[in-house]
mmCIF file of C-alpha atoms and ligand atoms in Angstrom:
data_model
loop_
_atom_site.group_PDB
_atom_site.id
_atom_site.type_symbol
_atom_site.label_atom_id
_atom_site.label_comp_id
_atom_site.label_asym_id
_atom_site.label_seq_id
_atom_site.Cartn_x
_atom_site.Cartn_y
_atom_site.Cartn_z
ATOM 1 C CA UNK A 1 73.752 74.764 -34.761
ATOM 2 C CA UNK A 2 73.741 78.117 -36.563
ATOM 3 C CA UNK A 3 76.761 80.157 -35.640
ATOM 4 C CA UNK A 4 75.153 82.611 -33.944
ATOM 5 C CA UNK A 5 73.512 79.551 -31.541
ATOM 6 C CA UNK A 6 77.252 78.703 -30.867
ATOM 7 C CA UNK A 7 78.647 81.903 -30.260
ATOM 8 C CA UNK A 8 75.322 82.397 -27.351
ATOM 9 C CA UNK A 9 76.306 78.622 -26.019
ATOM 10 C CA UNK A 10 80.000 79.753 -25.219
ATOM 11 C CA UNK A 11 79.431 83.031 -24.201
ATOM 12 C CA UNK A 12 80.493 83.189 -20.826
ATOM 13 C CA UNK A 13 77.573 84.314 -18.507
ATOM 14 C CA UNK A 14 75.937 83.959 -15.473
ATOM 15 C CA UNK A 15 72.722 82.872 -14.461
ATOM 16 C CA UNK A 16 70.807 85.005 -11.698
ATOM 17 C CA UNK A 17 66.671 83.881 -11.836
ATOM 18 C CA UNK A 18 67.277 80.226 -11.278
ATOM 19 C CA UNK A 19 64.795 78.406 -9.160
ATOM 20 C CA UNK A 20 66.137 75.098 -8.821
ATOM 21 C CA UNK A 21 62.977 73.457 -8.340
ATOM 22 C CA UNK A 22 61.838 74.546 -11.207
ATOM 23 C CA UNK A 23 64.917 72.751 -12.642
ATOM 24 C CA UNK A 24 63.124 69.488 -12.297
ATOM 25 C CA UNK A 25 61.966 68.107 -15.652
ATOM 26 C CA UNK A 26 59.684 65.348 -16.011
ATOM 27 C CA UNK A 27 61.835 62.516 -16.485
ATOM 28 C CA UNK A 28 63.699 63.102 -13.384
ATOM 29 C CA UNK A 29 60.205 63.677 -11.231
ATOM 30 C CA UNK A 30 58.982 60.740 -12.608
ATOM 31 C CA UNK A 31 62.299 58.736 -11.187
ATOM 32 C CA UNK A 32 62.045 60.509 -8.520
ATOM 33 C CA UNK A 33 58.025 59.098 -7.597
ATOM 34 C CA UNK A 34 59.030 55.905 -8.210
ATOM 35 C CA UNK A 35 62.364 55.763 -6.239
ATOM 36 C CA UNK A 36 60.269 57.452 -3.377
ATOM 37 C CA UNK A 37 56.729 55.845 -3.717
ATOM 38 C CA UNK A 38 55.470 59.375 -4.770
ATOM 39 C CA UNK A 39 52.228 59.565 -6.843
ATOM 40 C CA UNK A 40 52.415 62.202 -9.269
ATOM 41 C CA UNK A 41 49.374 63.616 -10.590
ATOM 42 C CA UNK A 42 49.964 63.174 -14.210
ATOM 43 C CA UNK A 43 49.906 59.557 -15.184
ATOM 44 C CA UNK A 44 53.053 59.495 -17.713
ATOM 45 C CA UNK A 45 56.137 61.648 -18.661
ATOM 46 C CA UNK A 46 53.875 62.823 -22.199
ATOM 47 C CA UNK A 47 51.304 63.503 -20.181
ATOM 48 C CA UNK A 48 52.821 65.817 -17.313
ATOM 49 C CA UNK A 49 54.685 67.510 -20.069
ATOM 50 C CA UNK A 50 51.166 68.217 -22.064
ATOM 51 C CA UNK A 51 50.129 69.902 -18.679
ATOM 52 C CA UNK A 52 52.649 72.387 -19.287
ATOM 53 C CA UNK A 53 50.234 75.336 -21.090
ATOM 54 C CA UNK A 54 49.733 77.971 -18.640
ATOM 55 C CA UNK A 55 47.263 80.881 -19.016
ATOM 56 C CA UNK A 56 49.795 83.032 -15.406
ATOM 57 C CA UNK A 57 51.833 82.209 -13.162
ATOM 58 C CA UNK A 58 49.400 80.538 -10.706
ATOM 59 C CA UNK A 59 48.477 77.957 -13.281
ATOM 60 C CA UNK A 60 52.451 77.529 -13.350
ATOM 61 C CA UNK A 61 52.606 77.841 -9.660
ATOM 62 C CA UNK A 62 50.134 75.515 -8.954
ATOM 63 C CA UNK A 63 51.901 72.447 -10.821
ATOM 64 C CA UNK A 64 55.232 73.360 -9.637
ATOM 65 C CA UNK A 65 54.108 72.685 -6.394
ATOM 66 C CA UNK A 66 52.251 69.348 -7.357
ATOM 67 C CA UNK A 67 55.451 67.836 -8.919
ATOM 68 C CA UNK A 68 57.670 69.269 -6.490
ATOM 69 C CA UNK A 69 56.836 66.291 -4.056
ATOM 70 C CA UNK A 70 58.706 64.112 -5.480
ATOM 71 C CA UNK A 71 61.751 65.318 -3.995
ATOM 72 C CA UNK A 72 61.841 64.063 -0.398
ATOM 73 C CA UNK A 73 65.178 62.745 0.338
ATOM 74 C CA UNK A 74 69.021 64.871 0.387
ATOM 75 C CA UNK A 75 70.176 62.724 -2.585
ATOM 76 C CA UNK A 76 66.702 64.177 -4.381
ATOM 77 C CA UNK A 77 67.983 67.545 -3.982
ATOM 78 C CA UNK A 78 71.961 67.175 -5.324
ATOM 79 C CA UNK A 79 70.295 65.347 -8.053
ATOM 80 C CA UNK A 80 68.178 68.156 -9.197
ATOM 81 C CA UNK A 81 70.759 70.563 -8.478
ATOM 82 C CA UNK A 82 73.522 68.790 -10.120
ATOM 83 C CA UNK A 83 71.251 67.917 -13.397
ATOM 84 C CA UNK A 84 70.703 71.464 -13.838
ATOM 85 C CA UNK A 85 74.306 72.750 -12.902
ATOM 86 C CA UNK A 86 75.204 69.991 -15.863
ATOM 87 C CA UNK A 87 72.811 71.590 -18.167
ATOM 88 C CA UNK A 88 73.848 75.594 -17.463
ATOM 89 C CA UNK A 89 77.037 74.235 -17.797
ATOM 90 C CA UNK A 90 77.046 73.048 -21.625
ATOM 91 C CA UNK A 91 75.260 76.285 -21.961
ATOM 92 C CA UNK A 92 78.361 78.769 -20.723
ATOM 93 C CA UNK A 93 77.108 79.360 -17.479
ATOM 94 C CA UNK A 94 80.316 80.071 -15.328
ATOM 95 C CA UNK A 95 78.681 81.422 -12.444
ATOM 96 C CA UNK A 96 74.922 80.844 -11.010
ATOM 97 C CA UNK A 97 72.394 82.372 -8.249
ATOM 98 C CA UNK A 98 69.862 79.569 -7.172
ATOM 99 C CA UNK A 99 66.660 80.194 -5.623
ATOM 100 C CA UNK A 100 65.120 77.645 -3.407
ATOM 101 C CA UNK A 101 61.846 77.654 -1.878
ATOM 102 C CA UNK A 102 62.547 75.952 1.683
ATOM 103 C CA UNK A 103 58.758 76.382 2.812
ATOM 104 C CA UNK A 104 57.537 74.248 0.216
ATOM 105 C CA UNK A 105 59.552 70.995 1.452
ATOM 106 C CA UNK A 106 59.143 71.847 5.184
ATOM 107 C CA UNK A 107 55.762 71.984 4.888
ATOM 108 C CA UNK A 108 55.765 68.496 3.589
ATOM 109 C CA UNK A 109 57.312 67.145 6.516
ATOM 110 C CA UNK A 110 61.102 67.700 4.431
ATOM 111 C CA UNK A 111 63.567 69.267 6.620
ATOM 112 C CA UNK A 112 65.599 71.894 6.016
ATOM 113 C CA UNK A 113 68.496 70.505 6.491
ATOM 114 C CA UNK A 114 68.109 67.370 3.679
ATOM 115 C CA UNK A 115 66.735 70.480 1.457
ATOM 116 C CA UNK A 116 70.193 72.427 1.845
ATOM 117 C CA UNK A 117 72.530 69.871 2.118
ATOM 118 C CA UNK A 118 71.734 67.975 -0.815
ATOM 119 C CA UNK A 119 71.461 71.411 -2.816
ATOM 120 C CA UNK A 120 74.575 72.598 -1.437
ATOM 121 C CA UNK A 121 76.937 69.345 -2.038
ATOM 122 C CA UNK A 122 76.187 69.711 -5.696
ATOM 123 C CA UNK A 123 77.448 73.359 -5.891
ATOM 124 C CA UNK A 124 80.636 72.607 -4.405
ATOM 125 C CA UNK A 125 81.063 69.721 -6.620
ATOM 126 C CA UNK A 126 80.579 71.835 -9.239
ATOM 127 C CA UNK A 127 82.559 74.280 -7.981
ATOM 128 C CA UNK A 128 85.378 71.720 -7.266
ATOM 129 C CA UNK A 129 85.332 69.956 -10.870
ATOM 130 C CA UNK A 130 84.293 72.542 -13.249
ATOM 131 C CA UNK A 131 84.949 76.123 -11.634
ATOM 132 C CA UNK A 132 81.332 77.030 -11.926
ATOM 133 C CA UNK A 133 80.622 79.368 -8.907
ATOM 134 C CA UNK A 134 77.384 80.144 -7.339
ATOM 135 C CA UNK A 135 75.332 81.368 -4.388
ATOM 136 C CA UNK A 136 72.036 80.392 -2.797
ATOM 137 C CA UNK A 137 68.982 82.522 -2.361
ATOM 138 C CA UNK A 138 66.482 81.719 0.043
ATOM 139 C CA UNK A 139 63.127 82.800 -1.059
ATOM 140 C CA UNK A 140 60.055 83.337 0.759
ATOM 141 C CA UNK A 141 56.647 82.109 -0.429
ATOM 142 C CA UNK A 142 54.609 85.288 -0.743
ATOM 143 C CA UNK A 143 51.559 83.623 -0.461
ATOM 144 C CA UNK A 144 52.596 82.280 2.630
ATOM 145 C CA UNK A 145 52.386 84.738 6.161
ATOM 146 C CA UNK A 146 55.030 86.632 7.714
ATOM 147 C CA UNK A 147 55.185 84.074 10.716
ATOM 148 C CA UNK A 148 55.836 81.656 8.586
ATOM 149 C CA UNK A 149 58.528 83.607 6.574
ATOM 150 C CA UNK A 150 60.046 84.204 10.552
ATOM 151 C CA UNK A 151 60.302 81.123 11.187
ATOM 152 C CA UNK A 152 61.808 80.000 7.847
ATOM 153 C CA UNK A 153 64.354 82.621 8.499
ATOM 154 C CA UNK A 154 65.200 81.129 11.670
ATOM 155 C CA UNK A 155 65.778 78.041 10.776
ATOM 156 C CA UNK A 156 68.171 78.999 7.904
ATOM 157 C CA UNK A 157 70.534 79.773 10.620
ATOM 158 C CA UNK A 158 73.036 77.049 10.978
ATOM 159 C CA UNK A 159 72.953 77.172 7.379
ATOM 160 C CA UNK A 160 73.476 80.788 7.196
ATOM 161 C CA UNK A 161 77.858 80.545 5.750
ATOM 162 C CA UNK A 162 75.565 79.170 2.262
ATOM 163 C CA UNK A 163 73.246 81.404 2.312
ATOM 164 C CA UNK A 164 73.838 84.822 0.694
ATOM 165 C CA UNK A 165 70.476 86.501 0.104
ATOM 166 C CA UNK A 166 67.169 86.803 0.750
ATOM 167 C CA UNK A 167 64.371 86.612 -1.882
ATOM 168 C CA UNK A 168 60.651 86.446 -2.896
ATOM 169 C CA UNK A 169 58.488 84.482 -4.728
ATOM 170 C CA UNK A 170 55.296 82.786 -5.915
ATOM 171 C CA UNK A 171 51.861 83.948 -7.089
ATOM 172 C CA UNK A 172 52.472 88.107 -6.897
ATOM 173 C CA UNK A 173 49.305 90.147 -6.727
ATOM 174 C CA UNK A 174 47.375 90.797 -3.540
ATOM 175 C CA UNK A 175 50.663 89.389 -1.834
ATOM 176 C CA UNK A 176 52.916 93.256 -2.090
ATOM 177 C CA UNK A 177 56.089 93.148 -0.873
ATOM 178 C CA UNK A 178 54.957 95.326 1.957
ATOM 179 C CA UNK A 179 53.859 92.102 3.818
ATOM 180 C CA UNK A 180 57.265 91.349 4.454
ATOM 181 C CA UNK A 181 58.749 94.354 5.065
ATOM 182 C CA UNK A 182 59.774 93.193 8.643
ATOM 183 C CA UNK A 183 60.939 89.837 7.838
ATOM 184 C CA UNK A 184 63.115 91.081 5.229
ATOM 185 C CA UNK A 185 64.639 93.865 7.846
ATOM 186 C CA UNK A 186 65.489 91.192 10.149
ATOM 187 C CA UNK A 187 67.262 89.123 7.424
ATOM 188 C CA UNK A 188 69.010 92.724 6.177
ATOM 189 C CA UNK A 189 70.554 93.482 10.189
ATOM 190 C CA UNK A 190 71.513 89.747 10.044
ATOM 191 C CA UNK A 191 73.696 90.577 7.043
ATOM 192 C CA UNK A 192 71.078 89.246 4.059
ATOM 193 C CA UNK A 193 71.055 91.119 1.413
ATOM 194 C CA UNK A 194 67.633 91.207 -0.581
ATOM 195 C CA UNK A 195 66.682 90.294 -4.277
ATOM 196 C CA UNK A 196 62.425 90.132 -4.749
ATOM 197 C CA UNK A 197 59.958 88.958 -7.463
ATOM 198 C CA UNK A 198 57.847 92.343 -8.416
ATOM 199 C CA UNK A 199 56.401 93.868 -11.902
ATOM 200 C CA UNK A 200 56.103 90.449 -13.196
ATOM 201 C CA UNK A 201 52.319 90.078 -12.926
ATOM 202 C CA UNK A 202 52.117 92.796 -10.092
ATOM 203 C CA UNK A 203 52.007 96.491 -10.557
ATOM 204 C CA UNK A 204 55.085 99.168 -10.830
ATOM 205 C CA UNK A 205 54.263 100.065 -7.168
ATOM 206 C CA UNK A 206 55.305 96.384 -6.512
ATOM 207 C CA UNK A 207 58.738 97.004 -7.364
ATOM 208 C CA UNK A 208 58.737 100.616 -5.716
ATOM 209 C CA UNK A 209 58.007 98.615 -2.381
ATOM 210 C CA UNK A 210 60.897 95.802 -3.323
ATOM 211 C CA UNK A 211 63.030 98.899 -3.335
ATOM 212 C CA UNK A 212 61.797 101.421 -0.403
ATOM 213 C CA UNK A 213 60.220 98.417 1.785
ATOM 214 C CA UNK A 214 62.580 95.695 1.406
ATOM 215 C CA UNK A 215 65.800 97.730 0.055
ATOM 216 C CA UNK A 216 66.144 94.996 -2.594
ATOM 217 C CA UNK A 217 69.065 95.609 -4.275
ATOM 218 C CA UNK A 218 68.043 93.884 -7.658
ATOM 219 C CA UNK A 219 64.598 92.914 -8.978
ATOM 220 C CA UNK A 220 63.450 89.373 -10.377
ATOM 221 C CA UNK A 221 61.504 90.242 -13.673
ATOM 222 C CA UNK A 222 60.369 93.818 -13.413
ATOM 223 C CA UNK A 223 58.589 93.560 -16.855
ATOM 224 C CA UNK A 224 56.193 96.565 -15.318
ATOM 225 C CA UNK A 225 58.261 98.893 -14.148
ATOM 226 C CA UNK A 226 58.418 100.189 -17.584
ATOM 227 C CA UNK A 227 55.043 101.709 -16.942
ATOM 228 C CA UNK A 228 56.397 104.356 -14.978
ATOM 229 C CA UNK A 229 58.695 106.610 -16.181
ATOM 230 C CA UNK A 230 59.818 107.652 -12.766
ATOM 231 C CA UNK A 231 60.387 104.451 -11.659
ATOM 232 C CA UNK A 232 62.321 103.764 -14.801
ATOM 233 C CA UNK A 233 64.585 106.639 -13.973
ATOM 234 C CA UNK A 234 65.180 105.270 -10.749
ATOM 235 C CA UNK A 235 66.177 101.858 -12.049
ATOM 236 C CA UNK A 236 68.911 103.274 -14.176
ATOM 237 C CA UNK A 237 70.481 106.073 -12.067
ATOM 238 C CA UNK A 238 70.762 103.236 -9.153
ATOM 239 C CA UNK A 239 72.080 100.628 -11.517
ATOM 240 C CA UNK A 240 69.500 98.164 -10.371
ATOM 241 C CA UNK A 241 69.661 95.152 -12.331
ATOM 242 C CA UNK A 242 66.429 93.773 -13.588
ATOM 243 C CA UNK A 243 66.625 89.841 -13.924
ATOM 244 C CA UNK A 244 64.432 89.678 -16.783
ATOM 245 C CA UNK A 245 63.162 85.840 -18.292
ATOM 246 C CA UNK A 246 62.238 86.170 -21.725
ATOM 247 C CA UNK A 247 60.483 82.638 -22.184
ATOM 248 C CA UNK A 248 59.021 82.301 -18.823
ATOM 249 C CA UNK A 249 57.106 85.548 -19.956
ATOM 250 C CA UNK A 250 56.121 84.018 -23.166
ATOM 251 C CA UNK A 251 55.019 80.916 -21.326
ATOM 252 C CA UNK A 252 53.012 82.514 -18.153
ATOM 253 C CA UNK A 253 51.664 84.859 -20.665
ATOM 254 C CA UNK A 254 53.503 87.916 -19.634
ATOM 255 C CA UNK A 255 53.984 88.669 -22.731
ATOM 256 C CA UNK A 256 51.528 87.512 -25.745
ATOM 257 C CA UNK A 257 54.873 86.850 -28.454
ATOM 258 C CA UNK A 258 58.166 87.132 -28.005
ATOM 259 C CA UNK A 259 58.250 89.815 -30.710
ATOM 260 C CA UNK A 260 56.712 91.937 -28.031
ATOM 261 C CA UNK A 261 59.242 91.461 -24.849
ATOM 262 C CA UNK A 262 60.412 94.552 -23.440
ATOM 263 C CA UNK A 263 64.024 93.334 -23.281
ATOM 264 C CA UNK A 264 65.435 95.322 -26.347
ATOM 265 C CA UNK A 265 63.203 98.412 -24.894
ATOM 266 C CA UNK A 266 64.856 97.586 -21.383
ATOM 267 C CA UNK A 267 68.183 97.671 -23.053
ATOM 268 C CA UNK A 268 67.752 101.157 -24.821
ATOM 269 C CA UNK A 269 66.477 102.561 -21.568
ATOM 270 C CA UNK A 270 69.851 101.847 -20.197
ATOM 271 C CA UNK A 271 68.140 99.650 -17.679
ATOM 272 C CA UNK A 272 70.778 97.062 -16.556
ATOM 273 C CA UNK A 273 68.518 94.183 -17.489
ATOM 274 C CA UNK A 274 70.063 90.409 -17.837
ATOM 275 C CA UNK A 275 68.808 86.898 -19.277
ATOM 276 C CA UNK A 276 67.820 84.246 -16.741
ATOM 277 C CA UNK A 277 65.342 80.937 -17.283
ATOM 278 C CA UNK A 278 63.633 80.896 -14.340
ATOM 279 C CA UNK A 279 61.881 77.229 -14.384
ATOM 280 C CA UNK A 280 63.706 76.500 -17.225
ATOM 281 C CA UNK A 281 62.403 72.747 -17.390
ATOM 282 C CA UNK A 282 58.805 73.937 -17.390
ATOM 283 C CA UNK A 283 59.407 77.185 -19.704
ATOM 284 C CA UNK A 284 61.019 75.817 -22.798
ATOM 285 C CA UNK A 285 64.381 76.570 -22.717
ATOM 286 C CA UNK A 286 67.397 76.814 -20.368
ATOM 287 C CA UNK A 287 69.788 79.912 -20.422
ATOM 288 C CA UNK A 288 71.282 80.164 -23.537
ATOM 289 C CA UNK A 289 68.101 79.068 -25.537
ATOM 290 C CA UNK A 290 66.703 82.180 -23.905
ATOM 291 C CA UNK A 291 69.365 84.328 -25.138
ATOM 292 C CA UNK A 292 68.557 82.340 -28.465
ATOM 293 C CA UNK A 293 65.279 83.135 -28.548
ATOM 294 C CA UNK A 294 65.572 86.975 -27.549
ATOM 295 C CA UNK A 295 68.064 86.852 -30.333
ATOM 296 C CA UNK A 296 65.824 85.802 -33.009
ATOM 297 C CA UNK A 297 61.907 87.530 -31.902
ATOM 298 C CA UNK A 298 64.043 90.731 -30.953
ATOM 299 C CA UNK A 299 66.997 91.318 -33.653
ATOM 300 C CA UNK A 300 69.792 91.369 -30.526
ATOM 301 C CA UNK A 301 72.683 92.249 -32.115
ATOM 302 C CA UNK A 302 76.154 90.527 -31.061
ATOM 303 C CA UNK A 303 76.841 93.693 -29.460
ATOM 304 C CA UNK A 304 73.470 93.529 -27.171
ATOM 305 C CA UNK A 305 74.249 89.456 -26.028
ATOM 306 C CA UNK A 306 77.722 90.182 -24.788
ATOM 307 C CA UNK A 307 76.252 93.519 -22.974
ATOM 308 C CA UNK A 308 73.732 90.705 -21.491
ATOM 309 C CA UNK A 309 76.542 88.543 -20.440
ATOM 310 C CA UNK A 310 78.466 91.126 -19.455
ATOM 311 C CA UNK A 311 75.715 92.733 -16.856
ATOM 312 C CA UNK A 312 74.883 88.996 -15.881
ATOM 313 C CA UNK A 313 78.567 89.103 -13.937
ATOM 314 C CA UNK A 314 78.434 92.726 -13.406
ATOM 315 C CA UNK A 315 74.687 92.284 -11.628
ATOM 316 C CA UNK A 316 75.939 88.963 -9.641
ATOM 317 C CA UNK A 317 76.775 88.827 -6.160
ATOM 318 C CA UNK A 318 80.526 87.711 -7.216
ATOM 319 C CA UNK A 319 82.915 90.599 -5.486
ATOM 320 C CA UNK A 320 84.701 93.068 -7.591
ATOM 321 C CA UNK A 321 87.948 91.318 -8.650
ATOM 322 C CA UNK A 322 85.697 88.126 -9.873
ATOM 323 C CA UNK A 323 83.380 90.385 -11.667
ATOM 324 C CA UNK A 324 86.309 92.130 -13.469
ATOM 325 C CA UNK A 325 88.163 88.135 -14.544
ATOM 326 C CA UNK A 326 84.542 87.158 -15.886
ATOM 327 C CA UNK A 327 83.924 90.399 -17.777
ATOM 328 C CA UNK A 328 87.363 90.233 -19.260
ATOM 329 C CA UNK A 329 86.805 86.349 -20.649
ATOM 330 C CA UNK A 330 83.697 87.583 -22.668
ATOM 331 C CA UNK A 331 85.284 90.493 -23.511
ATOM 332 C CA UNK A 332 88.317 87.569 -25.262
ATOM 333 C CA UNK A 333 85.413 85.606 -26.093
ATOM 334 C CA UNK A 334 84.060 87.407 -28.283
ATOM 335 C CA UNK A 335 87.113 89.553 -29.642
ATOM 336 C CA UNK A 336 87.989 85.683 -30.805
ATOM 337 C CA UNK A 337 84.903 85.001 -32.518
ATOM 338 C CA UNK A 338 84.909 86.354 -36.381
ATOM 339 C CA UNK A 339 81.883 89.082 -36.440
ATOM 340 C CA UNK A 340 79.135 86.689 -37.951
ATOM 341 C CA UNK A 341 77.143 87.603 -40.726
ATOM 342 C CA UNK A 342 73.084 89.243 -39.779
ATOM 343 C CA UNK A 343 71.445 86.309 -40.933
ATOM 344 C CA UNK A 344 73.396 84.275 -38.335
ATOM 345 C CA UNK A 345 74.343 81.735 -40.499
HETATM 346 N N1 LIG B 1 57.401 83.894 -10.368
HETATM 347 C C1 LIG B 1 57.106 83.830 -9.072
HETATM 348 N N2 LIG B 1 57.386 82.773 -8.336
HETATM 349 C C2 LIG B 1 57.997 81.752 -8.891
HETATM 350 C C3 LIG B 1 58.334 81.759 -10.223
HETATM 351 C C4 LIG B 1 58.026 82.898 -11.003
HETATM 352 O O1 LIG B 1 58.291 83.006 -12.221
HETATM 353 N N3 LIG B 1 58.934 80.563 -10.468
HETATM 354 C C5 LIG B 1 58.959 79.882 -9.313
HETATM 355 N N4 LIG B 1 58.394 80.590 -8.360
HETATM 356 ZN ZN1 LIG B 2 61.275 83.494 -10.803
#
């Protein structure tokens, strides 16, 4: 590894666009059919993972789903969970935000409860052995209605002491977040705060309904909202923290080369934007090889990676005095690292 790939892989930093079934690379859903007598539409591990060229998200969406029914069983889920925890892990993640997507295992005949338990067993083992912290986020399936989000909702609530947002998901445009502007209120005066996909695909006035509709208090990509200067403004002055995913957008064609990502741009703006994988098994790269990547297509300085790392805490859902002790350990981190050279070698 280059120097500059090691000083990224022990930054401390913490992951906030995680959904954890998008954690599941093909080896593992290929144990995973066999162990459960699950076909999976792709006859072999080479050939699943040639599947993975997608012109937008619903091409991405639409095999997530597919390979997603493999998991079926609690152990399925603290599997998953705990292979990526391992992987964010190696990569300096200290503290992680997980989305999970309940509706698409209930609808399977899953229940909720083997979908949370198994998830949530691995992130107190992780918790317990290695310190790594984290929350859960239950997302809503956009594409889905809002009786079905209701009733999702409700039956998060024995559950609701792991639970500690709200979010949305899935395929984006002609599903605004004005659809769920009721659900979300419910989940908001049950003590939910709210996080929402918008200006990934979808327009800027996506992400000024995530804010006004759903009071979201941070937005999952928000690659758009940099068409509107207003909404721009906005962004900053509130401190809204944009959890951007560099090679997801490269990969769903958000973004036509990396070269191009409006993360430096974000940056400059004084937007408080962060690094995240997203599906990192099905995108190319987990945390830190995003950071990587931004790195090299971009020119991120070390100064712009430890602001990165820095806003990941700062943007989490950690309180204050946890923020402060994870800001202060990149701040040693990198005052022990000798400045490295521009080429990065
Ligand atoms: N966008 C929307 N929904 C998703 C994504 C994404 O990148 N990944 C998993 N569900
Ligand atoms: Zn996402």
């Amino acid at each position: 590894m280059t120097a500059i790939a090691d000083f990224i892989t022990g930054l401390p930093k913490a992951e906030l666009h995680l959904h954890i079934e998008g954690s599941l690379d093909p080896e593992l859903a290929f144990d995973m059919a066999w162990r459960n007598g699950v076909q999976l539409g792709h006859p072999s591990i080479e050939a699943l993972r040639a599947a993975y060229a997608f012109r937008n998200l619903q091409e991405f969406l639409d095999l997530y789903y597919q390979c997603m029914k493999v998991l079926r069983r609690e152990q399925d889920f603290f599997d998953l969970t705990w292979a990526y925890l391992s992987k964010a892990r190696d990569q300096g993640v200290r503290h992680a935000e997980i989305f999970f997507d309940p509706q698409a295992h209930t609808a399977r005949g899953v229940t909720f409860d083997a979908v949370i338990e198994g998830i949530w067993a691995a992130l107190r083992q992780a918790e317990a052995e290695w310190g790594l912290s984290s929350r859960l986020i239950l997302c809503f399936l956009r594409h889905l209605d809002e009786a079905s989000a209701f009733a999702t909702l409700e039956e998060s609530r024995p559950w609701r002491h792991c639970i500690a947002a709200v979010g949305l998901d899935s395929s984006e445009v002609g599903h605004p977040p004005s659809k769920f502007t009721r659900v979300f209120a419910k989940a908001r005066a049950e003590g939910l705060p709210a996080v929402a996909h918008a200006g990934e695909e979808g327009p800027p006035a996506y992400v000024r309904e995530a804010l006004d509709l759903l009071q979201a208090v941070r937005i999952d990509h928000g690659n758009r909202a940099l068409e509107d200067d207003d909404l721009v403004r906005r962004l900053v002055a509130a401190k809204i923290p944009l959890t951007v995913c560099p090679l997801s957008n490269l990969r769903l064609c958000v973004v036509d080369d990396l070269i191009h990502h409006p993360l430096k741009r974000m940056l400059d703006l004084g937007l408080m934007a962060t690094v995240n994988s997203d599906d990192p098994a099905y995108f190319g790269g987990y945390v830190a090889d995003n950071y990587l990547a931004v790195h090299k297509a971009l020119g991120l300085g070390r100064g712009d990676l430890i602001r990165l790392a820095r806003n990941s805490f700062e943007a989490s859902f950690l309180d204050p005095a946890a923020k402060g002790r994870l800001m202060a350990e990149v701040d040693a981190y990198a005052a022990a690292w000798p400045v490295i050279s521009p080429s990065g070698s």
